[in-house]
Amino acid sequence: MTVQMQMDIARYSKLISPKDTGHNEHREARLLERCPPGHEGKRLVDEPATIVDASGAIIAWYLPDTLTDTTQKEIREATDLLAPSLEKSVRADDNWQTNQTLFNWGSEDVGPTPGCINLSLAWFQQGHENVSDPEVSASLKGPSCENILKAIARPAAIVIEALSNLGNIALSKDLPQMPEALQYWASVFNTLSIISNRETPHHQDHMSIAKCFDILTTMENYSNARMTMPSLQLEFKYNSSCMIAFYRRIVRHGVYDVEGDRIAWAWYMRDAVHIYAGVPSCGWASVDGPYSV
């Protein structure tokens, strides 16, 4: 289905500071008043959907029940390989920028190791984006690097292919020009965040690229999860094997406490790396084809 928003996502993005983390509730309330979504109250989305703004620009795709049992098993096994780094991330001060919005849930003795880490072949150390060259992220510098990269290879390919294959879904939904638009977004992500048994209060990810979709996948044994996007007044049923693609830098979002264990993988393009490499920004994806702002 298509969920039509009253807001203009390009205009909305210009009202957000590049370093805004989405934690200022008063500011978020004012933004909601200036850019209302166009429906009263919070709306629950629990079937495959495309979220579009007033101009036809795509804000998000919601794809429930996407990952097969085999793929979920691979993601769990790859996450288990990273258990030492996940455990270290909870204690490490140098990961504060991520962990300040994350809190633990799940059982203490079983299930995935709680934590949040970033994997990237080109990663700026905190506070050094303008004074040094990017490096391989710390979690890929150890002796297990080769095994980790092999373990995430197939899930990575599936995530990228999923965005490309949305074009086929678009044709069945009578959106014939969307496949052309999707060509601009089926790119190779340069960063993967692995979030294990963590709660994520409402926030924005200012390291992502504003006009590029991030893809989130979620899995494991849990129930009653909701992905909420208060700036859109939408709530998504966030069951295991779900995928959501949206602008994490612009759209405020969060996943609160669930019953059981949960692993989430978030694929995104880090803005500073694109700037460093001199890669130009893309335009917004639209149901009528790509355009630039």
PDB file of C-alpha atoms in Angstrom:
ATOM      1  CA  MET A   1       0.000   0.000   0.000  1.00  0.00           C
ATOM      2  CA  THR A   2       0.985   3.660  -0.309  1.00  0.00           C
ATOM      3  CA  VAL A   3       0.879   5.970   2.715  1.00  0.00           C
ATOM      4  CA  GLN A   4       0.606   9.593   1.592  1.00  0.00           C
ATOM      5  CA  MET A   5       2.170  12.304   3.766  1.00  0.00           C
ATOM      6  CA  GLN A   6       1.205  15.975   3.677  1.00  0.00           C
ATOM      7  CA  MET A   7       4.753  17.077   4.499  1.00  0.00           C
ATOM      8  CA  ASP A   8       7.535  17.901   1.985  1.00  0.00           C
ATOM      9  CA  ILE A   9      10.623  15.862   2.896  1.00  0.00           C
ATOM     10  CA  ALA A  10      13.043  18.227   1.093  1.00  0.00           C
ATOM     11  CA  ARG A  11      11.690  21.251   2.973  1.00  0.00           C
ATOM     12  CA  TYR A  12      11.686  19.292   6.216  1.00  0.00           C
ATOM     13  CA  SER A  13      15.338  18.292   5.779  1.00  0.00           C
ATOM     14  CA  LYS A  14      16.386  21.942   5.497  1.00  0.00           C
ATOM     15  CA  LEU A  15      14.923  22.638   8.933  1.00  0.00           C
ATOM     16  CA  ILE A  16      17.228  20.061  10.554  1.00  0.00           C
ATOM     17  CA  SER A  17      20.731  20.968  11.694  1.00  0.00           C
ATOM     18  CA  PRO A  18      23.527  18.750  10.242  1.00  0.00           C
ATOM     19  CA  LYS A  19      24.496  17.726  13.784  1.00  0.00           C
ATOM     20  CA  ASP A  20      20.956  17.353  15.143  1.00  0.00           C
ATOM     21  CA  THR A  21      20.544  14.067  17.043  1.00  0.00           C
ATOM     22  CA  GLY A  22      16.772  14.350  17.539  1.00  0.00           C
ATOM     23  CA  HIS A  23      16.921  14.400  21.350  1.00  0.00           C
ATOM     24  CA  ASN A  24      15.387  17.861  21.833  1.00  0.00           C
ATOM     25  CA  GLU A  25      11.709  17.101  22.428  1.00  0.00           C
ATOM     26  CA  HIS A  26      10.667  20.779  22.332  1.00  0.00           C
ATOM     27  CA  ARG A  27      12.347  21.313  18.972  1.00  0.00           C
ATOM     28  CA  GLU A  28      10.801  18.115  17.583  1.00  0.00           C
ATOM     29  CA  ALA A  29       7.334  19.269  18.645  1.00  0.00           C
ATOM     30  CA  ARG A  30       7.847  22.574  16.814  1.00  0.00           C
ATOM     31  CA  LEU A  31       9.000  20.732  13.685  1.00  0.00           C
ATOM     32  CA  LEU A  32       5.883  18.564  13.817  1.00  0.00           C
ATOM     33  CA  GLU A  33       3.715  21.697  13.981  1.00  0.00           C
ATOM     34  CA  ARG A  34       5.500  23.251  10.975  1.00  0.00           C
ATOM     35  CA  CYS A  35       5.488  20.029   8.922  1.00  0.00           C
ATOM     36  CA  PRO A  36       2.471  17.917   9.927  1.00  0.00           C
ATOM     37  CA  PRO A  37       2.172  14.460   8.340  1.00  0.00           C
ATOM     38  CA  GLY A  38      -1.442  14.951   7.292  1.00  0.00           C
ATOM     39  CA  HIS A  39      -3.266  12.453   9.515  1.00  0.00           C
ATOM     40  CA  GLU A  40      -4.531  12.651  13.065  1.00  0.00           C
ATOM     41  CA  GLY A  41      -2.814  10.668  15.783  1.00  0.00           C
ATOM     42  CA  LYS A  42      -0.336   7.824  15.358  1.00  0.00           C
ATOM     43  CA  ARG A  43      -0.973   5.448  12.466  1.00  0.00           C
ATOM     44  CA  LEU A  44       0.089   1.783  12.620  1.00  0.00           C
ATOM     45  CA  VAL A  45       1.580   0.224   9.471  1.00  0.00           C
ATOM     46  CA  ASP A  46       1.628  -3.597   9.495  1.00  0.00           C
ATOM     47  CA  GLU A  47       1.667  -4.546   5.798  1.00  0.00           C
ATOM     48  CA  PRO A  48       4.164  -3.818   2.972  1.00  0.00           C
ATOM     49  CA  ALA A  49       4.072  -0.094   2.298  1.00  0.00           C
ATOM     50  CA  THR A  50       5.696   2.830   0.517  1.00  0.00           C
ATOM     51  CA  ILE A  51       5.672   6.125   2.429  1.00  0.00           C
ATOM     52  CA  VAL A  52       5.643   9.170   0.108  1.00  0.00           C
ATOM     53  CA  ASP A  53       5.530  12.919   0.724  1.00  0.00           C
ATOM     54  CA  ALA A  54       3.253  15.539  -0.844  1.00  0.00           C
ATOM     55  CA  SER A  55       5.461  15.820  -3.952  1.00  0.00           C
ATOM     56  CA  GLY A  56       5.781  12.081  -4.532  1.00  0.00           C
ATOM     57  CA  ALA A  57       9.253  11.745  -3.014  1.00  0.00           C
ATOM     58  CA  ILE A  58       9.725   8.399  -1.273  1.00  0.00           C
ATOM     59  CA  ILE A  59      10.394   8.699   2.459  1.00  0.00           C
ATOM     60  CA  ALA A  60      10.474   5.013   3.410  1.00  0.00           C
ATOM     61  CA  TRP A  61       9.800   1.443   2.353  1.00  0.00           C
ATOM     62  CA  TYR A  62       8.410  -1.071   4.841  1.00  0.00           C
ATOM     63  CA  LEU A  63       8.997  -4.759   4.045  1.00  0.00           C
ATOM     64  CA  PRO A  64       7.838  -7.177   6.769  1.00  0.00           C
ATOM     65  CA  ASP A  65       8.691 -10.906   6.749  1.00  0.00           C
ATOM     66  CA  THR A  66      11.563 -10.437   4.308  1.00  0.00           C
ATOM     67  CA  LEU A  67      14.442 -12.520   5.684  1.00  0.00           C
ATOM     68  CA  THR A  68      14.388 -16.294   5.353  1.00  0.00           C
ATOM     69  CA  ASP A  69      15.276 -18.541   8.287  1.00  0.00           C
ATOM     70  CA  THR A  70      18.627 -19.301   6.605  1.00  0.00           C
ATOM     71  CA  THR A  71      19.529 -15.631   6.299  1.00  0.00           C
ATOM     72  CA  GLN A  72      18.517 -14.937   9.890  1.00  0.00           C
ATOM     73  CA  LYS A  73      20.741 -17.811  11.023  1.00  0.00           C
ATOM     74  CA  GLU A  74      23.677 -16.337   9.083  1.00  0.00           C
ATOM     75  CA  ILE A  75      23.125 -12.918  10.666  1.00  0.00           C
ATOM     76  CA  ARG A  76      23.005 -14.464  14.140  1.00  0.00           C
ATOM     77  CA  GLU A  77      26.219 -16.435  13.528  1.00  0.00           C
ATOM     78  CA  ALA A  78      28.017 -13.382  12.140  1.00  0.00           C
ATOM     79  CA  THR A  79      26.890 -11.337  15.141  1.00  0.00           C
ATOM     80  CA  ASP A  80      28.171 -14.047  17.488  1.00  0.00           C
ATOM     81  CA  LEU A  81      31.627 -13.709  15.880  1.00  0.00           C
ATOM     82  CA  LEU A  82      31.582 -10.082  17.006  1.00  0.00           C
ATOM     83  CA  ALA A  83      30.676 -10.840  20.625  1.00  0.00           C
ATOM     84  CA  PRO A  84      34.041  -9.578  22.033  1.00  0.00           C
ATOM     85  CA  SER A  85      33.684  -6.244  20.224  1.00  0.00           C
ATOM     86  CA  LEU A  86      30.027  -5.913  21.218  1.00  0.00           C
ATOM     87  CA  GLU A  87      30.869  -6.509  24.866  1.00  0.00           C
ATOM     88  CA  LYS A  88      33.716  -4.017  24.715  1.00  0.00           C
ATOM     89  CA  SER A  89      31.483  -1.374  23.108  1.00  0.00           C
ATOM     90  CA  VAL A  90      29.253  -1.236  26.178  1.00  0.00           C
ATOM     91  CA  ARG A  91      32.186  -0.169  28.336  1.00  0.00           C
ATOM     92  CA  ALA A  92      34.227   1.879  25.891  1.00  0.00           C
ATOM     93  CA  ASP A  93      34.060   5.650  26.156  1.00  0.00           C
ATOM     94  CA  ASP A  94      35.190   6.043  22.536  1.00  0.00           C
ATOM     95  CA  ASN A  95      31.834   4.569  21.428  1.00  0.00           C
ATOM     96  CA  TRP A  96      29.823   7.086  23.492  1.00  0.00           C
ATOM     97  CA  GLN A  97      28.446   8.862  20.445  1.00  0.00           C
ATOM     98  CA  THR A  98      26.497   5.713  19.589  1.00  0.00           C
ATOM     99  CA  ASN A  99      25.889   4.253  23.011  1.00  0.00           C
ATOM    100  CA  GLN A 100      24.423   7.382  24.560  1.00  0.00           C
ATOM    101  CA  THR A 101      21.063   6.489  22.972  1.00  0.00           C
ATOM    102  CA  LEU A 102      21.162   2.743  23.665  1.00  0.00           C
ATOM    103  CA  PHE A 103      20.196   0.677  26.675  1.00  0.00           C
ATOM    104  CA  ASN A 104      20.271  -3.042  27.374  1.00  0.00           C
ATOM    105  CA  TRP A 105      17.443  -5.547  27.376  1.00  0.00           C
ATOM    106  CA  GLY A 106      17.246  -9.326  27.021  1.00  0.00           C
ATOM    107  CA  SER A 107      18.324 -12.091  29.364  1.00  0.00           C
ATOM    108  CA  GLU A 108      21.631 -11.866  31.178  1.00  0.00           C
ATOM    109  CA  ASP A 109      22.867 -15.425  30.619  1.00  0.00           C
ATOM    110  CA  VAL A 110      21.612 -16.381  27.144  1.00  0.00           C
ATOM    111  CA  GLY A 111      21.047 -14.769  23.782  1.00  0.00           C
ATOM    112  CA  PRO A 112      23.196 -12.387  21.712  1.00  0.00           C
ATOM    113  CA  THR A 113      25.843 -10.311  23.498  1.00  0.00           C
ATOM    114  CA  PRO A 114      24.498  -6.775  24.109  1.00  0.00           C
ATOM    115  CA  GLY A 115      26.328  -3.932  22.390  1.00  0.00           C
ATOM    116  CA  CYS A 116      26.571  -1.684  19.348  1.00  0.00           C
ATOM    117  CA  ILE A 117      29.519  -1.496  16.922  1.00  0.00           C
ATOM    118  CA  ASN A 118      30.236  -0.125  13.471  1.00  0.00           C
ATOM    119  CA  LEU A 119      32.035  -2.030  10.697  1.00  0.00           C
ATOM    120  CA  SER A 120      33.581  -0.059   7.867  1.00  0.00           C
ATOM    121  CA  LEU A 121      36.538  -0.253   5.507  1.00  0.00           C
ATOM    122  CA  ALA A 122      36.792   3.556   5.627  1.00  0.00           C
ATOM    123  CA  TRP A 123      36.015   5.050   9.030  1.00  0.00           C
ATOM    124  CA  PHE A 124      37.082   8.385  10.522  1.00  0.00           C
ATOM    125  CA  GLN A 125      38.105   8.264  14.160  1.00  0.00           C
ATOM    126  CA  GLN A 126      35.896  10.451  16.364  1.00  0.00           C
ATOM    127  CA  GLY A 127      36.844  14.121  16.045  1.00  0.00           C
ATOM    128  CA  HIS A 128      39.283  13.545  13.145  1.00  0.00           C
ATOM    129  CA  GLU A 129      37.072  13.893  10.053  1.00  0.00           C
ATOM    130  CA  ASN A 130      38.878  16.970   8.753  1.00  0.00           C
ATOM    131  CA  VAL A 131      42.422  16.301   9.955  1.00  0.00           C
ATOM    132  CA  SER A 132      43.247  12.710   8.972  1.00  0.00           C
ATOM    133  CA  ASP A 133      42.587   9.967   6.452  1.00  0.00           C
ATOM    134  CA  PRO A 134      39.913   7.349   7.177  1.00  0.00           C
ATOM    135  CA  GLU A 135      40.947   3.970   8.580  1.00  0.00           C
ATOM    136  CA  VAL A 136      39.486   0.501   8.806  1.00  0.00           C
ATOM    137  CA  SER A 137      37.128   0.433  11.804  1.00  0.00           C
ATOM    138  CA  ALA A 138      38.539  -1.083  14.997  1.00  0.00           C
ATOM    139  CA  SER A 139      36.259  -4.128  14.872  1.00  0.00           C
ATOM    140  CA  LEU A 140      37.845  -5.172  11.542  1.00  0.00           C
ATOM    141  CA  LYS A 141      41.478  -4.786  12.622  1.00  0.00           C
ATOM    142  CA  GLY A 142      41.728  -7.984  14.648  1.00  0.00           C
ATOM    143  CA  PRO A 143      42.665 -11.547  13.656  1.00  0.00           C
ATOM    144  CA  SER A 144      39.012 -12.452  13.024  1.00  0.00           C
ATOM    145  CA  CYS A 145      38.577  -9.838  10.280  1.00  0.00           C
ATOM    146  CA  GLU A 146      38.552 -12.342   7.399  1.00  0.00           C
ATOM    147  CA  ASN A 147      36.015 -14.618   9.081  1.00  0.00           C
ATOM    148  CA  ILE A 148      33.754 -11.655   9.914  1.00  0.00           C
ATOM    149  CA  LEU A 149      33.797 -10.315   6.355  1.00  0.00           C
ATOM    150  CA  LYS A 150      33.024 -13.756   4.940  1.00  0.00           C
ATOM    151  CA  ALA A 151      30.182 -14.179   7.423  1.00  0.00           C
ATOM    152  CA  ILE A 152      28.451 -10.918   6.464  1.00  0.00           C
ATOM    153  CA  ALA A 153      28.992 -11.287   2.692  1.00  0.00           C
ATOM    154  CA  ARG A 154      25.716 -12.993   1.743  1.00  0.00           C
ATOM    155  CA  PRO A 155      23.466 -10.963   4.098  1.00  0.00           C
ATOM    156  CA  ALA A 156      25.119  -7.822   2.678  1.00  0.00           C
ATOM    157  CA  ALA A 157      24.351  -8.867  -0.885  1.00  0.00           C
ATOM    158  CA  ILE A 158      20.744  -9.634   0.061  1.00  0.00           C
ATOM    159  CA  VAL A 159      20.250  -6.191   1.605  1.00  0.00           C
ATOM    160  CA  ILE A 160      21.570  -4.420  -1.484  1.00  0.00           C
ATOM    161  CA  GLU A 161      19.573  -6.677  -3.804  1.00  0.00           C
ATOM    162  CA  ALA A 162      16.429  -5.995  -1.789  1.00  0.00           C
ATOM    163  CA  LEU A 163      16.592  -2.303  -2.649  1.00  0.00           C
ATOM    164  CA  SER A 164      17.067  -3.109  -6.334  1.00  0.00           C
ATOM    165  CA  ASN A 165      14.216  -5.616  -6.347  1.00  0.00           C
ATOM    166  CA  LEU A 166      11.824  -3.006  -5.009  1.00  0.00           C
ATOM    167  CA  GLY A 167      11.553  -1.992  -8.656  1.00  0.00           C
ATOM    168  CA  ASN A 168       9.672  -5.224  -9.388  1.00  0.00           C
ATOM    169  CA  ILE A 169       7.341  -4.540  -6.481  1.00  0.00           C
ATOM    170  CA  ALA A 170       6.812  -1.017  -7.790  1.00  0.00           C
ATOM    171  CA  LEU A 171       5.630  -2.343 -11.149  1.00  0.00           C
ATOM    172  CA  SER A 172       3.010  -4.489  -9.435  1.00  0.00           C
ATOM    173  CA  LYS A 173       1.837  -1.384  -7.522  1.00  0.00           C
ATOM    174  CA  ASP A 174       1.335   0.656 -10.735  1.00  0.00           C
ATOM    175  CA  LEU A 175       4.346   2.893 -10.066  1.00  0.00           C
ATOM    176  CA  PRO A 176       6.111   2.375 -13.426  1.00  0.00           C
ATOM    177  CA  GLN A 177       8.807   5.043 -13.060  1.00  0.00           C
ATOM    178  CA  MET A 178      10.034   3.923  -9.631  1.00  0.00           C
ATOM    179  CA  PRO A 179      12.460   1.279 -11.004  1.00  0.00           C
ATOM    180  CA  GLU A 180      14.409   4.036 -12.738  1.00  0.00           C
ATOM    181  CA  ALA A 181      14.522   6.023  -9.516  1.00  0.00           C
ATOM    182  CA  LEU A 182      15.752   3.002  -7.589  1.00  0.00           C
ATOM    183  CA  GLN A 183      18.835   2.749  -9.805  1.00  0.00           C
ATOM    184  CA  TYR A 184      20.183   5.766  -7.946  1.00  0.00           C
ATOM    185  CA  TRP A 185      19.884   4.035  -4.574  1.00  0.00           C
ATOM    186  CA  ALA A 186      21.032   0.457  -5.218  1.00  0.00           C
ATOM    187  CA  SER A 187      24.543   1.357  -4.108  1.00  0.00           C
ATOM    188  CA  VAL A 188      27.167  -0.369  -1.997  1.00  0.00           C
ATOM    189  CA  PHE A 189      26.870   0.838   1.600  1.00  0.00           C
ATOM    190  CA  ASN A 190      30.145   1.806   3.247  1.00  0.00           C
ATOM    191  CA  THR A 191      29.130   1.180   6.878  1.00  0.00           C
ATOM    192  CA  LEU A 192      27.293  -1.502   8.843  1.00  0.00           C
ATOM    193  CA  SER A 193      26.096  -0.916  12.420  1.00  0.00           C
ATOM    194  CA  ILE A 194      25.375  -4.032  14.457  1.00  0.00           C
ATOM    195  CA  ILE A 195      22.980  -3.474  17.349  1.00  0.00           C
ATOM    196  CA  SER A 196      22.440  -6.405  19.697  1.00  0.00           C
ATOM    197  CA  ASN A 197      19.894  -6.458  22.543  1.00  0.00           C
ATOM    198  CA  ARG A 198      19.764  -2.685  22.759  1.00  0.00           C
ATOM    199  CA  GLU A 199      16.954  -0.175  23.076  1.00  0.00           C
ATOM    200  CA  THR A 200      17.102   2.858  20.769  1.00  0.00           C
ATOM    201  CA  PRO A 201      15.165   5.913  22.025  1.00  0.00           C
ATOM    202  CA  HIS A 202      14.011   8.405  19.387  1.00  0.00           C
ATOM    203  CA  HIS A 203      16.944   9.935  17.534  1.00  0.00           C
ATOM    204  CA  GLN A 204      18.399  10.851  14.142  1.00  0.00           C
ATOM    205  CA  ASP A 205      21.656   9.447  12.738  1.00  0.00           C
ATOM    206  CA  HIS A 206      23.598  12.530  11.692  1.00  0.00           C
ATOM    207  CA  MET A 207      26.494  10.521  10.215  1.00  0.00           C
ATOM    208  CA  SER A 208      24.263   9.174   7.419  1.00  0.00           C
ATOM    209  CA  ILE A 209      23.789  10.952   4.092  1.00  0.00           C
ATOM    210  CA  ALA A 210      20.587  12.980   4.060  1.00  0.00           C
ATOM    211  CA  LYS A 211      19.390  11.909   0.610  1.00  0.00           C
ATOM    212  CA  CYS A 212      20.447   8.241   0.777  1.00  0.00           C
ATOM    213  CA  PHE A 213      18.284   5.479   2.162  1.00  0.00           C
ATOM    214  CA  ASP A 214      19.597   3.434   5.060  1.00  0.00           C
ATOM    215  CA  ILE A 215      18.383  -0.170   5.325  1.00  0.00           C
ATOM    216  CA  LEU A 216      17.581  -1.756   8.691  1.00  0.00           C
ATOM    217  CA  THR A 217      17.041  -5.470   9.213  1.00  0.00           C
ATOM    218  CA  THR A 218      15.857  -7.043  12.461  1.00  0.00           C
ATOM    219  CA  MET A 219      15.752 -10.645  13.671  1.00  0.00           C
ATOM    220  CA  GLU A 220      15.896 -13.081  16.636  1.00  0.00           C
ATOM    221  CA  ASN A 221      13.314 -14.376  19.133  1.00  0.00           C
ATOM    222  CA  TYR A 222      11.263 -11.454  20.455  1.00  0.00           C
ATOM    223  CA  SER A 223       7.756 -10.032  20.386  1.00  0.00           C
ATOM    224  CA  ASN A 224       5.798  -6.772  20.596  1.00  0.00           C
ATOM    225  CA  ALA A 225       8.409  -4.616  18.837  1.00  0.00           C
ATOM    226  CA  ARG A 226       7.507  -1.325  17.173  1.00  0.00           C
ATOM    227  CA  MET A 227       9.614   0.995  15.028  1.00  0.00           C
ATOM    228  CA  THR A 228       8.187   4.463  15.700  1.00  0.00           C
ATOM    229  CA  MET A 229       8.728   7.583  13.569  1.00  0.00           C
ATOM    230  CA  PRO A 230       7.180  10.469  15.532  1.00  0.00           C
ATOM    231  CA  SER A 231       7.946  13.087  12.873  1.00  0.00           C
ATOM    232  CA  LEU A 232       5.698  11.094  10.499  1.00  0.00           C
ATOM    233  CA  GLN A 233       3.293  10.019  13.258  1.00  0.00           C
ATOM    234  CA  LEU A 234       3.765   6.427  12.044  1.00  0.00           C
ATOM    235  CA  GLU A 235       4.404   3.223  13.937  1.00  0.00           C
ATOM    236  CA  PHE A 236       5.579   0.062  12.153  1.00  0.00           C
ATOM    237  CA  LYS A 237       5.105  -3.493  13.316  1.00  0.00           C
ATOM    238  CA  TYR A 238       8.755  -4.517  13.710  1.00  0.00           C
ATOM    239  CA  ASN A 239       8.694  -8.297  13.846  1.00  0.00           C
ATOM    240  CA  SER A 240      11.724 -10.505  13.243  1.00  0.00           C
ATOM    241  CA  SER A 241      12.792 -10.720   9.538  1.00  0.00           C
ATOM    242  CA  CYS A 242      11.514  -7.178   8.830  1.00  0.00           C
ATOM    243  CA  MET A 243      13.381  -4.655   6.645  1.00  0.00           C
ATOM    244  CA  ILE A 244      12.825  -0.886   6.546  1.00  0.00           C
ATOM    245  CA  ALA A 245      14.561   1.567   4.190  1.00  0.00           C
ATOM    246  CA  PHE A 246      14.356   5.273   5.082  1.00  0.00           C
ATOM    247  CA  TYR A 247      16.324   8.482   5.663  1.00  0.00           C
ATOM    248  CA  ARG A 248      17.737   7.926   9.161  1.00  0.00           C
ATOM    249  CA  ARG A 249      19.481  11.319   9.118  1.00  0.00           C
ATOM    250  CA  ILE A 250      16.190  13.131   8.576  1.00  0.00           C
ATOM    251  CA  VAL A 251      13.421  10.945   9.991  1.00  0.00           C
ATOM    252  CA  ARG A 252      13.435  10.650  13.778  1.00  0.00           C
ATOM    253  CA  HIS A 253      12.956   7.047  14.820  1.00  0.00           C
ATOM    254  CA  GLY A 254      13.316   4.599  17.691  1.00  0.00           C
ATOM    255  CA  VAL A 255      12.734   1.038  18.911  1.00  0.00           C
ATOM    256  CA  TYR A 256      11.952   0.601  22.573  1.00  0.00           C
ATOM    257  CA  ASP A 257      12.116  -2.395  24.919  1.00  0.00           C
ATOM    258  CA  VAL A 258      10.909  -5.728  23.532  1.00  0.00           C
ATOM    259  CA  GLU A 259      10.232  -9.142  25.058  1.00  0.00           C
ATOM    260  CA  GLY A 260      13.145 -11.456  24.225  1.00  0.00           C
ATOM    261  CA  ASP A 261      16.381 -11.057  22.237  1.00  0.00           C
ATOM    262  CA  ARG A 262      16.822  -8.886  19.154  1.00  0.00           C
ATOM    263  CA  ILE A 263      19.615  -8.243  16.637  1.00  0.00           C
ATOM    264  CA  ALA A 264      19.442  -5.317  14.200  1.00  0.00           C
ATOM    265  CA  TRP A 265      21.794  -4.580  11.307  1.00  0.00           C
ATOM    266  CA  ALA A 266      21.761  -1.041   9.884  1.00  0.00           C
ATOM    267  CA  TRP A 267      23.431  -0.421   6.513  1.00  0.00           C
ATOM    268  CA  TYR A 268      24.227   3.162   5.574  1.00  0.00           C
ATOM    269  CA  MET A 269      26.534   5.533   3.694  1.00  0.00           C
ATOM    270  CA  ARG A 270      28.652   7.672   6.007  1.00  0.00           C
ATOM    271  CA  ASP A 271      28.480  11.278   4.829  1.00  0.00           C
ATOM    272  CA  ALA A 272      32.063  12.205   5.803  1.00  0.00           C
ATOM    273  CA  VAL A 273      33.492   9.349   3.718  1.00  0.00           C
ATOM    274  CA  HIS A 274      31.611  10.509   0.614  1.00  0.00           C
ATOM    275  CA  ILE A 275      32.854  14.067   1.143  1.00  0.00           C
ATOM    276  CA  TYR A 276      36.410  12.785   1.597  1.00  0.00           C
ATOM    277  CA  ALA A 277      36.186  10.731  -1.605  1.00  0.00           C
ATOM    278  CA  GLY A 278      34.627  13.598  -3.581  1.00  0.00           C
ATOM    279  CA  VAL A 279      31.454  11.651  -4.394  1.00  0.00           C
ATOM    280  CA  PRO A 280      28.552  13.980  -5.249  1.00  0.00           C
ATOM    281  CA  SER A 281      25.239  13.726  -3.452  1.00  0.00           C
ATOM    282  CA  CYS A 282      22.207  12.152  -5.128  1.00  0.00           C
ATOM    283  CA  GLY A 283      18.747  13.666  -5.396  1.00  0.00           C
ATOM    284  CA  TRP A 284      15.639  12.429  -3.616  1.00  0.00           C
ATOM    285  CA  ALA A 285      14.044   9.219  -4.887  1.00  0.00           C
ATOM    286  CA  SER A 286      10.562   9.810  -6.238  1.00  0.00           C
ATOM    287  CA  VAL A 287       7.690   7.717  -7.585  1.00  0.00           C
ATOM    288  CA  ASP A 288       7.884   9.947 -10.681  1.00  0.00           C
ATOM    289  CA  GLY A 289      11.630   9.485 -11.130  1.00  0.00           C
ATOM    290  CA  PRO A 290      14.727  11.041  -9.496  1.00  0.00           C
ATOM    291  CA  TYR A 291      15.140  14.751  -9.096  1.00  0.00           C
ATOM    292  CA  SER A 292      17.564  17.076  -7.345  1.00  0.00           C
ATOM    293  CA  VAL A 293      16.911  19.830  -4.841  1.00  0.00           C
TER     294      VAL A 293
END
